[in-house]
Amino acid sequence: MMARGALFSALIALFLLNACAVAKSASGSRVLVLLDKLDDRADYSAFFSSLSERGFDVYFKEASDVSAKLVDFGERLYDHAILFSQKSSGVLSATKLVEFVKLEGNVLAAVGRNPPDNVRDFAYEFNVGVDETDTAVIDHFNFNSTEGAQSSHTTILANAFAPSAAVYSQSTLSGGAVLYDGVALKFGKNPLLLKLLVGSATTYTWGARESSDVTEQPYVSGSELILAGAAQTRSNARVTFVGSQKLFSDRHICNDTSLNQTTSRFKLHVLENIIVVDSKSGNAAFAADISKWTFQERGVLKISAVQHHKEDESFQRDSYRVKDHIVYQLDISEYRDGKWRPFVAPDVQVEAVMIDPYIRATLQPSSSAKPSSATATTYVTKFQLPDQYGVFTFKVDYRRPGYSWIFTKETLPVQQFRHNDYERFLVVASPYYAAALSTATASFLFMIAVMYSS
Amino acid sequence: MASTRSNSSTSSQSALSASLSSHLLQALETYRSRTPARLKFVDAYLAFLVLTGVLQFVYVLLVGNYPFNSFLAGFGGAVGSFVLAASLRIQISGNNPEFKDVSPERAIAEFIFAQIVLHFFVINYLG
């Protein structure tokens, strides 16, 4: 009896311990970090400890380690991967990284001036181009002056964040600029790509070693120059590319308690008038936000409780009739900061499709309808089915940048009126009834008269 | 000049209408005196059917063609009955040589059969 009690309390303790360790991610807590040498993790200690604080189980592996596997026998061994290694690894080829993403693993890949081939190829799978080796992003107008005014201006200050509430918190958007020292990225035509941080009008990319003038069109420049960008696959796996792994380093992440003040602060030069902006870099907030977004801690949407019924009924039918008045409703919740919350948007639409969309109705967040739980917003709309019978699909396909794609559909038949569905004995038709009956009666009397009059 | 012309045209019009009305009166008088009572009875029935049909047509113009099937049944019943009764009248009047061989009894029997079939369809199509 005692033993059973002890076992029980131990189980409870284990459960509580487990609950505490659960990450705030909607998809999982296992993170694999790939580094050139295990010792390198000290350079990024602030970033990695913030991940541990958020409840992730962080595993470190050297990129050349043969046991560094993301997928084994078709199963993901980790939920997320961070690629910080700067040497090409034959162990984790682009193909293997793609396989991991296909299994809905999330990847945060950061490169430097010497991008490894596997990450370069991996980026190219998403139509993200990485500039050549030994080039750097340069901005002679927004640079970190603590590096020295005569420097090559390769540590730039970037604050052109994508205005996405799904990715960035308000404090990041209004906070300090990001210290960026790395290579330029360029997006191809891929509708699944999302710009997270882009260059300013004066940002360009050029050879870092040469001090020579720019003699031809740079690979990419201005706001087309991507500093950080992401791809969200159709299965909602997120892959984020950052052109500067130094962005995550302790040296660039502001950490008031443990870091040297001179390196964690920056000065902003604007032309010859030196405006000294002595403030913290936004690297910590930026790194936190994009890792939260990449690892499915925010901007994750979920549809639940999809329901439809006729306006004067409350139960869902397997089929409807043409011109029926339908009430369609569903719940949408957003995962943010460890909790499912109600998600309110004015632009969620439902479609009734039979090859073409016959109906496209905007769903209104409803205050009167009771959501399935306090963690969701109920959206309701009413529409009348068209005077067209056939197999219709009711679908909601909501794709907004930064948020996970949500999709639900249901196929059901819409039938025509049966012969006994029509209304009978209409008041409006009473003259016809009277006429038909009087004609019939008159005919009957006439028949009798004609028969017996001869 | 103009007044003369208008005078002459009025007089010719009045002369025309006078002759027309006199002809109509004559036709009516002939109809009244020469037509057998039996055919007059058929004509009264035909007039009733025309009236029923016209009233329904006016109603459909005023109210719209919903429900269309009821309109078709009612209107078709009137038109159909008219056609059958007119055919009966032709056969039993005795003035049409091509129906000399058809006895009035046979014409009446065919008429009754056709009427029953017609109204069967009318009633079924009405609702």
PDB file of N, CA and C in Angstrom, chain A residues 325-413:
ATOM      1  N   HIS A 325     -31.312  28.790 -46.892  1.00  0.00           N
ATOM      2  CA  HIS A 325     -30.558  29.791 -46.139  1.00  0.00           C
ATOM      3  C   HIS A 325     -29.689  29.056 -45.119  1.00  0.00           C
ATOM      4  N   ILE A 326     -28.399  29.256 -45.235  1.00  0.00           N
ATOM      5  CA  ILE A 326     -27.443  28.485 -44.445  1.00  0.00           C
ATOM      6  C   ILE A 326     -26.741  29.406 -43.446  1.00  0.00           C
ATOM      7  N   VAL A 327     -26.519  28.891 -42.244  1.00  0.00           N
ATOM      8  CA  VAL A 327     -25.668  29.563 -41.263  1.00  0.00           C
ATOM      9  C   VAL A 327     -24.388  28.745 -41.168  1.00  0.00           C
ATOM     10  N   TYR A 328     -23.245  29.402 -41.398  1.00  0.00           N
ATOM     11  CA  TYR A 328     -21.951  28.706 -41.357  1.00  0.00           C
ATOM     12  C   TYR A 328     -21.131  29.332 -40.247  1.00  0.00           C
ATOM     13  N   GLN A 329     -20.575  28.507 -39.397  1.00  0.00           N
ATOM     14  CA  GLN A 329     -19.754  29.082 -38.321  1.00  0.00           C
ATOM     15  C   GLN A 329     -18.561  28.204 -38.001  1.00  0.00           C
ATOM     16  N   LEU A 330     -17.506  28.830 -37.517  1.00  0.00           N
ATOM     17  CA  LEU A 330     -16.333  28.082 -37.081  1.00  0.00           C
ATOM     18  C   LEU A 330     -15.596  28.895 -36.027  1.00  0.00           C
ATOM     19  N   ASP A 331     -14.713  28.219 -35.322  1.00  0.00           N
ATOM     20  CA  ASP A 331     -13.897  28.877 -34.297  1.00  0.00           C
ATOM     21  C   ASP A 331     -12.460  28.971 -34.800  1.00  0.00           C
ATOM     22  N   ILE A 332     -11.826  30.106 -34.557  1.00  0.00           N
ATOM     23  CA  ILE A 332     -10.398  30.239 -34.881  1.00  0.00           C
ATOM     24  C   ILE A 332      -9.666  30.680 -33.621  1.00  0.00           C
ATOM     25  N   SER A 333      -8.596  29.976 -33.325  1.00  0.00           N
ATOM     26  CA  SER A 333      -7.761  30.396 -32.192  1.00  0.00           C
ATOM     27  C   SER A 333      -6.335  30.623 -32.670  1.00  0.00           C
ATOM     28  N   GLU A 334      -5.648  31.462 -31.954  1.00  0.00           N
ATOM     29  CA  GLU A 334      -4.265  31.769 -32.269  1.00  0.00           C
ATOM     30  C   GLU A 334      -3.398  31.346 -31.088  1.00  0.00           C
ATOM     31  N   TYR A 335      -2.283  30.666 -31.406  1.00  0.00           N
ATOM     32  CA  TYR A 335      -1.350  30.278 -30.362  1.00  0.00           C
ATOM     33  C   TYR A 335      -0.310  31.376 -30.224  1.00  0.00           C
ATOM     34  N   ARG A 336      -0.225  31.944 -29.053  1.00  0.00           N
ATOM     35  CA  ARG A 336       0.717  33.035 -28.835  1.00  0.00           C
ATOM     36  C   ARG A 336       1.150  33.003 -27.383  1.00  0.00           C
ATOM     37  N   ASP A 337       2.453  33.039 -27.184  1.00  0.00           N
ATOM     38  CA  ASP A 337       3.018  33.066 -25.837  1.00  0.00           C
ATOM     39  C   ASP A 337       2.465  31.955 -24.952  1.00  0.00           C
ATOM     40  N   GLY A 338       2.445  30.758 -25.492  1.00  0.00           N
ATOM     41  CA  GLY A 338       2.149  29.592 -24.668  1.00  0.00           C
ATOM     42  C   GLY A 338       0.691  29.289 -24.459  1.00  0.00           C
ATOM     43  N   LYS A 339      -0.192  30.041 -25.112  1.00  0.00           N
ATOM     44  CA  LYS A 339      -1.613  29.800 -24.873  1.00  0.00           C
ATOM     45  C   LYS A 339      -2.400  29.955 -26.161  1.00  0.00           C
ATOM     46  N   TRP A 340      -3.467  29.166 -26.270  1.00  0.00           N
ATOM     47  CA  TRP A 340      -4.411  29.385 -27.361  1.00  0.00           C
ATOM     48  C   TRP A 340      -5.329  30.527 -26.965  1.00  0.00           C
ATOM     49  N   ARG A 341      -5.451  31.499 -27.843  1.00  0.00           N
ATOM     50  CA  ARG A 341      -6.269  32.674 -27.557  1.00  0.00           C
ATOM     51  C   ARG A 341      -7.246  32.913 -28.698  1.00  0.00           C
ATOM     52  N   PRO A 342      -8.279  33.702 -28.433  1.00  0.00           N
ATOM     53  CA  PRO A 342      -9.185  34.069 -29.532  1.00  0.00           C
ATOM     54  C   PRO A 342      -8.443  34.864 -30.594  1.00  0.00           C
ATOM     55  N   PHE A 343      -8.722  34.568 -31.849  1.00  0.00           N
ATOM     56  CA  PHE A 343      -8.102  35.293 -32.956  1.00  0.00           C
ATOM     57  C   PHE A 343      -9.184  36.092 -33.669  1.00  0.00           C
ATOM     58  N   VAL A 344      -9.016  37.396 -33.717  1.00  0.00           N
ATOM     59  CA  VAL A 344     -10.027  38.255 -34.329  1.00  0.00           C
ATOM     60  C   VAL A 344      -9.459  38.864 -35.607  1.00  0.00           C
ATOM     61  N   ALA A 345     -10.146  38.664 -36.705  1.00  0.00           N
ATOM     62  CA  ALA A 345      -9.741  39.260 -37.980  1.00  0.00           C
ATOM     63  C   ALA A 345     -11.007  39.602 -38.759  1.00  0.00           C
ATOM     64  N   PRO A 346     -10.961  40.685 -39.523  1.00  0.00           N
ATOM     65  CA  PRO A 346     -12.177  41.080 -40.257  1.00  0.00           C
ATOM     66  C   PRO A 346     -12.300  40.439 -41.632  1.00  0.00           C
ATOM     67  N   ASP A 347     -11.326  39.604 -42.022  1.00  0.00           N
ATOM     68  CA  ASP A 347     -11.268  39.205 -43.433  1.00  0.00           C
ATOM     69  C   ASP A 347     -11.273  37.693 -43.649  1.00  0.00           C
ATOM     70  N   VAL A 348     -11.913  36.962 -42.735  1.00  0.00           N
ATOM     71  CA  VAL A 348     -12.017  35.515 -42.951  1.00  0.00           C
ATOM     72  C   VAL A 348     -13.244  35.261 -43.819  1.00  0.00           C
ATOM     73  N   GLN A 349     -13.057  34.442 -44.861  1.00  0.00           N
ATOM     74  CA  GLN A 349     -14.165  34.229 -45.800  1.00  0.00           C
ATOM     75  C   GLN A 349     -14.442  32.751 -45.981  1.00  0.00           C
ATOM     76  N   VAL A 350     -15.702  32.459 -46.210  1.00  0.00           N
ATOM     77  CA  VAL A 350     -16.094  31.085 -46.548  1.00  0.00           C
ATOM     78  C   VAL A 350     -16.603  31.107 -47.985  1.00  0.00           C
ATOM     79  N   GLU A 351     -16.299  30.017 -48.701  1.00  0.00           N
ATOM     80  CA  GLU A 351     -16.725  29.933 -50.089  1.00  0.00           C
ATOM     81  C   GLU A 351     -17.563  28.681 -50.295  1.00  0.00           C
ATOM     82  N   ALA A 352     -18.597  28.809 -51.111  1.00  0.00           N
ATOM     83  CA  ALA A 352     -19.332  27.637 -51.570  1.00  0.00           C
ATOM     84  C   ALA A 352     -18.938  27.440 -53.027  1.00  0.00           C
ATOM     85  N   VAL A 353     -18.182  26.396 -53.283  1.00  0.00           N
ATOM     86  CA  VAL A 353     -17.514  26.241 -54.567  1.00  0.00           C
ATOM     87  C   VAL A 353     -18.033  25.009 -55.303  1.00  0.00           C
ATOM     88  N   MET A 354     -18.369  25.168 -56.559  1.00  0.00           N
ATOM     89  CA  MET A 354     -18.527  24.018 -57.451  1.00  0.00           C
ATOM     90  C   MET A 354     -17.787  24.407 -58.717  1.00  0.00           C
ATOM     91  N   ILE A 355     -16.517  24.061 -58.772  1.00  0.00           N
ATOM     92  CA  ILE A 355     -15.531  24.527 -59.742  1.00  0.00           C
ATOM     93  C   ILE A 355     -15.339  26.043 -59.582  1.00  0.00           C
ATOM     94  N   ASP A 356     -16.386  26.832 -59.773  1.00  0.00           N
ATOM     95  CA  ASP A 356     -16.301  28.270 -59.500  1.00  0.00           C
ATOM     96  C   ASP A 356     -16.850  28.533 -58.107  1.00  0.00           C
ATOM     97  N   PRO A 357     -16.377  29.575 -57.450  1.00  0.00           N
ATOM     98  CA  PRO A 357     -17.033  29.965 -56.203  1.00  0.00           C
ATOM     99  C   PRO A 357     -18.374  30.641 -56.496  1.00  0.00           C
ATOM    100  N   TYR A 358     -19.464  30.028 -56.056  1.00  0.00           N
ATOM    101  CA  TYR A 358     -20.785  30.617 -56.263  1.00  0.00           C
ATOM    102  C   TYR A 358     -21.085  31.645 -55.178  1.00  0.00           C
ATOM    103  N   ILE A 359     -20.594  31.364 -53.970  1.00  0.00           N
ATOM    104  CA  ILE A 359     -20.840  32.245 -52.835  1.00  0.00           C
ATOM    105  C   ILE A 359     -19.488  32.523 -52.195  1.00  0.00           C
ATOM    106  N   ARG A 360     -19.238  33.770 -51.871  1.00  0.00           N
ATOM    107  CA  ARG A 360     -18.056  34.081 -51.057  1.00  0.00           C
ATOM    108  C   ARG A 360     -18.532  35.063 -50.000  1.00  0.00           C
ATOM    109  N   ALA A 361     -18.610  34.596 -48.771  1.00  0.00           N
ATOM    110  CA  ALA A 361     -19.186  35.403 -47.699  1.00  0.00           C
ATOM    111  C   ALA A 361     -18.135  35.649 -46.625  1.00  0.00           C
ATOM    112  N   THR A 362     -18.095  36.872 -46.126  1.00  0.00           N
ATOM    113  CA  THR A 362     -17.150  37.218 -45.071  1.00  0.00           C
ATOM    114  C   THR A 362     -17.717  36.797 -43.729  1.00  0.00           C
ATOM    115  N   LEU A 363     -16.904  36.101 -42.977  1.00  0.00           N
ATOM    116  CA  LEU A 363     -17.327  35.630 -41.660  1.00  0.00           C
ATOM    117  C   LEU A 363     -17.114  36.741 -40.639  1.00  0.00           C
ATOM    118  N   GLN A 364     -18.135  36.980 -39.850  1.00  0.00           N
ATOM    119  CA  GLN A 364     -18.036  38.044 -38.849  1.00  0.00           C
ATOM    120  C   GLN A 364     -17.721  37.436 -37.486  1.00  0.00           C
ATOM    121  N   PRO A 365     -16.760  38.026 -36.772  1.00  0.00           N
ATOM    122  CA  PRO A 365     -16.550  37.576 -35.390  1.00  0.00           C
ATOM    123  C   PRO A 365     -17.838  37.815 -34.606  1.00  0.00           C
ATOM    124  N   SER A 366     -18.321  36.778 -33.993  1.00  0.00           N
ATOM    125  CA  SER A 366     -19.622  36.879 -33.354  1.00  0.00           C
ATOM    126  C   SER A 366     -19.464  37.021 -31.852  1.00  0.00           C
ATOM    127  N   SER A 367     -20.187  37.954 -31.305  1.00  0.00           N
ATOM    128  CA  SER A 367     -20.141  38.097 -29.842  1.00  0.00           C
ATOM    129  C   SER A 367     -21.276  37.314 -29.191  1.00  0.00           C
ATOM    130  N   SER A 368     -22.356  37.109 -29.964  1.00  0.00           N
ATOM    131  CA  SER A 368     -23.500  36.432 -29.353  1.00  0.00           C
ATOM    132  C   SER A 368     -23.315  34.916 -29.326  1.00  0.00           C
ATOM    133  N   ALA A 369     -22.760  34.375 -30.430  1.00  0.00           N
ATOM    134  CA  ALA A 369     -22.584  32.924 -30.455  1.00  0.00           C
ATOM    135  C   ALA A 369     -21.534  32.509 -29.440  1.00  0.00           C
ATOM    136  N   LYS A 370     -21.796  31.422 -28.778  1.00  0.00           N
ATOM    137  CA  LYS A 370     -20.874  31.000 -27.728  1.00  0.00           C
ATOM    138  C   LYS A 370     -19.741  30.196 -28.333  1.00  0.00           C
ATOM    139  N   PRO A 371     -18.487  30.609 -28.159  1.00  0.00           N
ATOM    140  CA  PRO A 371     -17.390  29.826 -28.706  1.00  0.00           C
ATOM    141  C   PRO A 371     -17.262  28.490 -27.969  1.00  0.00           C
ATOM    142  N   SER A 372     -16.641  27.551 -28.657  1.00  0.00           N
ATOM    143  CA  SER A 372     -16.502  26.217 -28.075  1.00  0.00           C
ATOM    144  C   SER A 372     -15.682  26.279 -26.787  1.00  0.00           C
ATOM    145  N   SER A 373     -14.819  27.266 -26.662  1.00  0.00           N
ATOM    146  CA  SER A 373     -14.094  27.444 -25.416  1.00  0.00           C
ATOM    147  C   SER A 373     -13.685  28.917 -25.347  1.00  0.00           C
ATOM    148  N   ALA A 374     -13.140  29.308 -24.226  1.00  0.00           N
ATOM    149  CA  ALA A 374     -12.759  30.711 -24.072  1.00  0.00           C
ATOM    150  C   ALA A 374     -11.521  31.044 -24.890  1.00  0.00           C
ATOM    151  N   THR A 375     -10.941  30.047 -25.553  1.00  0.00           N
ATOM    152  CA  THR A 375      -9.692  30.265 -26.266  1.00  0.00           C
ATOM    153  C   THR A 375      -9.900  30.504 -27.752  1.00  0.00           C
ATOM    154  N   ALA A 376     -11.124  30.713 -28.165  1.00  0.00           N
ATOM    155  CA  ALA A 376     -11.362  30.858 -29.605  1.00  0.00           C
ATOM    156  C   ALA A 376     -12.388  31.936 -29.871  1.00  0.00           C
ATOM    157  N   THR A 377     -12.315  32.489 -31.081  1.00  0.00           N
ATOM    158  CA  THR A 377     -13.334  33.420 -31.551  1.00  0.00           C
ATOM    159  C   THR A 377     -14.261  32.661 -32.491  1.00  0.00           C
ATOM    160  N   THR A 378     -15.550  32.846 -32.295  1.00  0.00           N
ATOM    161  CA  THR A 378     -16.507  32.214 -33.199  1.00  0.00           C
ATOM    162  C   THR A 378     -16.849  33.178 -34.320  1.00  0.00           C
ATOM    163  N   TYR A 379     -16.727  32.687 -35.549  1.00  0.00           N
ATOM    164  CA  TYR A 379     -17.075  33.469 -36.725  1.00  0.00           C
ATOM    165  C   TYR A 379     -18.361  32.897 -37.303  1.00  0.00           C
ATOM    166  N   VAL A 380     -19.279  33.784 -37.658  1.00  0.00           N
ATOM    167  CA  VAL A 380     -20.569  33.340 -38.180  1.00  0.00           C
ATOM    168  C   VAL A 380     -20.887  34.112 -39.459  1.00  0.00           C
ATOM    169  N   THR A 381     -21.502  33.433 -40.394  1.00  0.00           N
ATOM    170  CA  THR A 381     -22.084  34.145 -41.525  1.00  0.00           C
ATOM    171  C   THR A 381     -23.315  33.395 -42.014  1.00  0.00           C
ATOM    172  N   LYS A 382     -24.189  34.141 -42.673  1.00  0.00           N
ATOM    173  CA  LYS A 382     -25.394  33.541 -43.251  1.00  0.00           C
ATOM    174  C   LYS A 382     -25.357  33.785 -44.744  1.00  0.00           C
ATOM    175  N   PHE A 383     -25.745  32.789 -45.504  1.00  0.00           N
ATOM    176  CA  PHE A 383     -25.859  33.008 -46.946  1.00  0.00           C
ATOM    177  C   PHE A 383     -26.929  32.100 -47.513  1.00  0.00           C
ATOM    178  N   GLN A 384     -27.393  32.489 -48.684  1.00  0.00           N
ATOM    179  CA  GLN A 384     -28.387  31.667 -49.357  1.00  0.00           C
ATOM    180  C   GLN A 384     -27.712  30.894 -50.472  1.00  0.00           C
ATOM    181  N   LEU A 385     -27.922  29.592 -50.485  1.00  0.00           N
ATOM    182  CA  LEU A 385     -27.319  28.778 -51.539  1.00  0.00           C
ATOM    183  C   LEU A 385     -27.883  29.214 -52.893  1.00  0.00           C
ATOM    184  N   PRO A 386     -27.069  29.096 -53.953  1.00  0.00           N
ATOM    185  CA  PRO A 386     -27.550  29.533 -55.264  1.00  0.00           C
ATOM    186  C   PRO A 386     -28.617  28.583 -55.804  1.00  0.00           C
ATOM    187  N   ASP A 387     -29.323  29.047 -56.848  1.00  0.00           N
ATOM    188  CA  ASP A 387     -30.344  28.214 -57.489  1.00  0.00           C
ATOM    189  C   ASP A 387     -29.632  27.295 -58.474  1.00  0.00           C
ATOM    190  N   GLN A 388     -28.788  26.450 -57.957  1.00  0.00           N
ATOM    191  CA  GLN A 388     -27.929  25.607 -58.790  1.00  0.00           C
ATOM    192  C   GLN A 388     -27.639  24.349 -57.991  1.00  0.00           C
ATOM    193  N   TYR A 389     -28.062  23.198 -58.522  1.00  0.00           N
ATOM    194  CA  TYR A 389     -27.811  21.986 -57.742  1.00  0.00           C
ATOM    195  C   TYR A 389     -26.527  21.319 -58.198  1.00  0.00           C
ATOM    196  N   GLY A 390     -25.923  20.517 -57.322  1.00  0.00           N
ATOM    197  CA  GLY A 390     -24.676  19.840 -57.635  1.00  0.00           C
ATOM    198  C   GLY A 390     -23.900  19.597 -56.358  1.00  0.00           C
ATOM    199  N   VAL A 391     -22.667  19.140 -56.528  1.00  0.00           N
ATOM    200  CA  VAL A 391     -21.834  18.843 -55.359  1.00  0.00           C
ATOM    201  C   VAL A 391     -21.013  20.090 -55.034  1.00  0.00           C
ATOM    202  N   PHE A 392     -21.310  20.700 -53.928  1.00  0.00           N
ATOM    203  CA  PHE A 392     -20.626  21.927 -53.518  1.00  0.00           C
ATOM    204  C   PHE A 392     -19.584  21.619 -52.450  1.00  0.00           C
ATOM    205  N   THR A 393     -18.587  22.481 -52.374  1.00  0.00           N
ATOM    206  CA  THR A 393     -17.592  22.402 -51.308  1.00  0.00           C
ATOM    207  C   THR A 393     -17.664  23.694 -50.511  1.00  0.00           C
ATOM    208  N   PHE A 394     -17.888  23.564 -49.238  1.00  0.00           N
ATOM    209  CA  PHE A 394     -17.812  24.726 -48.350  1.00  0.00           C
ATOM    210  C   PHE A 394     -16.378  24.793 -47.870  1.00  0.00           C
ATOM    211  N   LYS A 395     -15.683  25.876 -48.180  1.00  0.00           N
ATOM    212  CA  LYS A 395     -14.299  25.886 -47.706  1.00  0.00           C
ATOM    213  C   LYS A 395     -13.861  27.239 -47.181  1.00  0.00           C
ATOM    214  N   VAL A 396     -12.974  27.174 -46.208  1.00  0.00           N
ATOM    215  CA  VAL A 396     -12.326  28.353 -45.660  1.00  0.00           C
ATOM    216  C   VAL A 396     -10.838  28.165 -45.887  1.00  0.00           C
ATOM    217  N   ASP A 397     -10.239  29.081 -46.638  1.00  0.00           N
ATOM    218  CA  ASP A 397      -8.818  28.986 -46.950  1.00  0.00           C
ATOM    219  C   ASP A 397      -8.215  30.336 -46.595  1.00  0.00           C
ATOM    220  N   TYR A 398      -7.639  30.433 -45.411  1.00  0.00           N
ATOM    221  CA  TYR A 398      -7.196  31.723 -44.894  1.00  0.00           C
ATOM    222  C   TYR A 398      -5.680  31.747 -44.875  1.00  0.00           C
ATOM    223  N   ARG A 399      -5.099  32.571 -45.736  1.00  0.00           N
ATOM    224  CA  ARG A 399      -3.636  32.656 -45.829  1.00  0.00           C
ATOM    225  C   ARG A 399      -3.234  34.102 -45.666  1.00  0.00           C
ATOM    226  N   ARG A 400      -2.595  34.396 -44.566  1.00  0.00           N
ATOM    227  CA  ARG A 400      -2.112  35.751 -44.345  1.00  0.00           C
ATOM    228  C   ARG A 400      -0.646  35.663 -43.957  1.00  0.00           C
ATOM    229  N   PRO A 401       0.172  36.591 -44.480  1.00  0.00           N
ATOM    230  CA  PRO A 401       1.607  36.498 -44.192  1.00  0.00           C
ATOM    231  C   PRO A 401       1.881  36.515 -42.698  1.00  0.00           C
ATOM    232  N   GLY A 402       2.728  35.621 -42.267  1.00  0.00           N
ATOM    233  CA  GLY A 402       3.094  35.554 -40.860  1.00  0.00           C
ATOM    234  C   GLY A 402       2.279  34.560 -40.078  1.00  0.00           C
ATOM    235  N   TYR A 403       1.045  34.339 -40.517  1.00  0.00           N
ATOM    236  CA  TYR A 403       0.206  33.368 -39.820  1.00  0.00           C
ATOM    237  C   TYR A 403       0.265  32.036 -40.542  1.00  0.00           C
ATOM    238  N   SER A 404       0.081  30.969 -39.789  1.00  0.00           N
ATOM    239  CA  SER A 404       0.042  29.672 -40.452  1.00  0.00           C
ATOM    240  C   SER A 404      -1.189  29.619 -41.351  1.00  0.00           C
ATOM    241  N   TRP A 405      -1.053  28.911 -42.469  1.00  0.00           N
ATOM    242  CA  TRP A 405      -2.189  28.777 -43.379  1.00  0.00           C
ATOM    243  C   TRP A 405      -3.226  27.902 -42.692  1.00  0.00           C
ATOM    244  N   ILE A 406      -4.473  28.324 -42.743  1.00  0.00           N
ATOM    245  CA  ILE A 406      -5.514  27.436 -42.223  1.00  0.00           C
ATOM    246  C   ILE A 406      -6.509  27.149 -43.329  1.00  0.00           C
ATOM    247  N   PHE A 407      -6.978  25.918 -43.317  1.00  0.00           N
ATOM    248  CA  PHE A 407      -7.798  25.444 -44.432  1.00  0.00           C
ATOM    249  C   PHE A 407      -8.770  24.399 -43.904  1.00  0.00           C
ATOM    250  N   THR A 408     -10.017  24.539 -44.256  1.00  0.00           N
ATOM    251  CA  THR A 408     -10.967  23.483 -43.939  1.00  0.00           C
ATOM    252  C   THR A 408     -11.957  23.404 -45.083  1.00  0.00           C
ATOM    253  N   LYS A 409     -12.366  22.194 -45.398  1.00  0.00           N
ATOM    254  CA  LYS A 409     -13.381  22.082 -46.459  1.00  0.00           C
ATOM    255  C   LYS A 409     -14.287  20.905 -46.189  1.00  0.00           C
ATOM    256  N   GLU A 410     -15.483  21.026 -46.684  1.00  0.00           N
ATOM    257  CA  GLU A 410     -16.429  19.927 -46.569  1.00  0.00           C
ATOM    258  C   GLU A 410     -17.222  19.878 -47.869  1.00  0.00           C
ATOM    259  N   THR A 411     -17.312  18.695 -48.430  1.00  0.00           N
ATOM    260  CA  THR A 411     -18.025  18.528 -49.691  1.00  0.00           C
ATOM    261  C   THR A 411     -19.389  17.934 -49.408  1.00  0.00           C
ATOM    262  N   LEU A 412     -20.426  18.583 -49.899  1.00  0.00           N
ATOM    263  CA  LEU A 412     -21.760  18.027 -49.699  1.00  0.00           C
ATOM    264  C   LEU A 412     -22.665  18.372 -50.871  1.00  0.00           C
ATOM    265  N   PRO A 413     -23.656  17.497 -51.086  1.00  0.00           N
ATOM    266  CA  PRO A 413     -24.538  17.720 -52.230  1.00  0.00           C
ATOM    267  C   PRO A 413     -25.596  18.774 -51.937  1.00  0.00           C
TER     268      PRO A 413
END
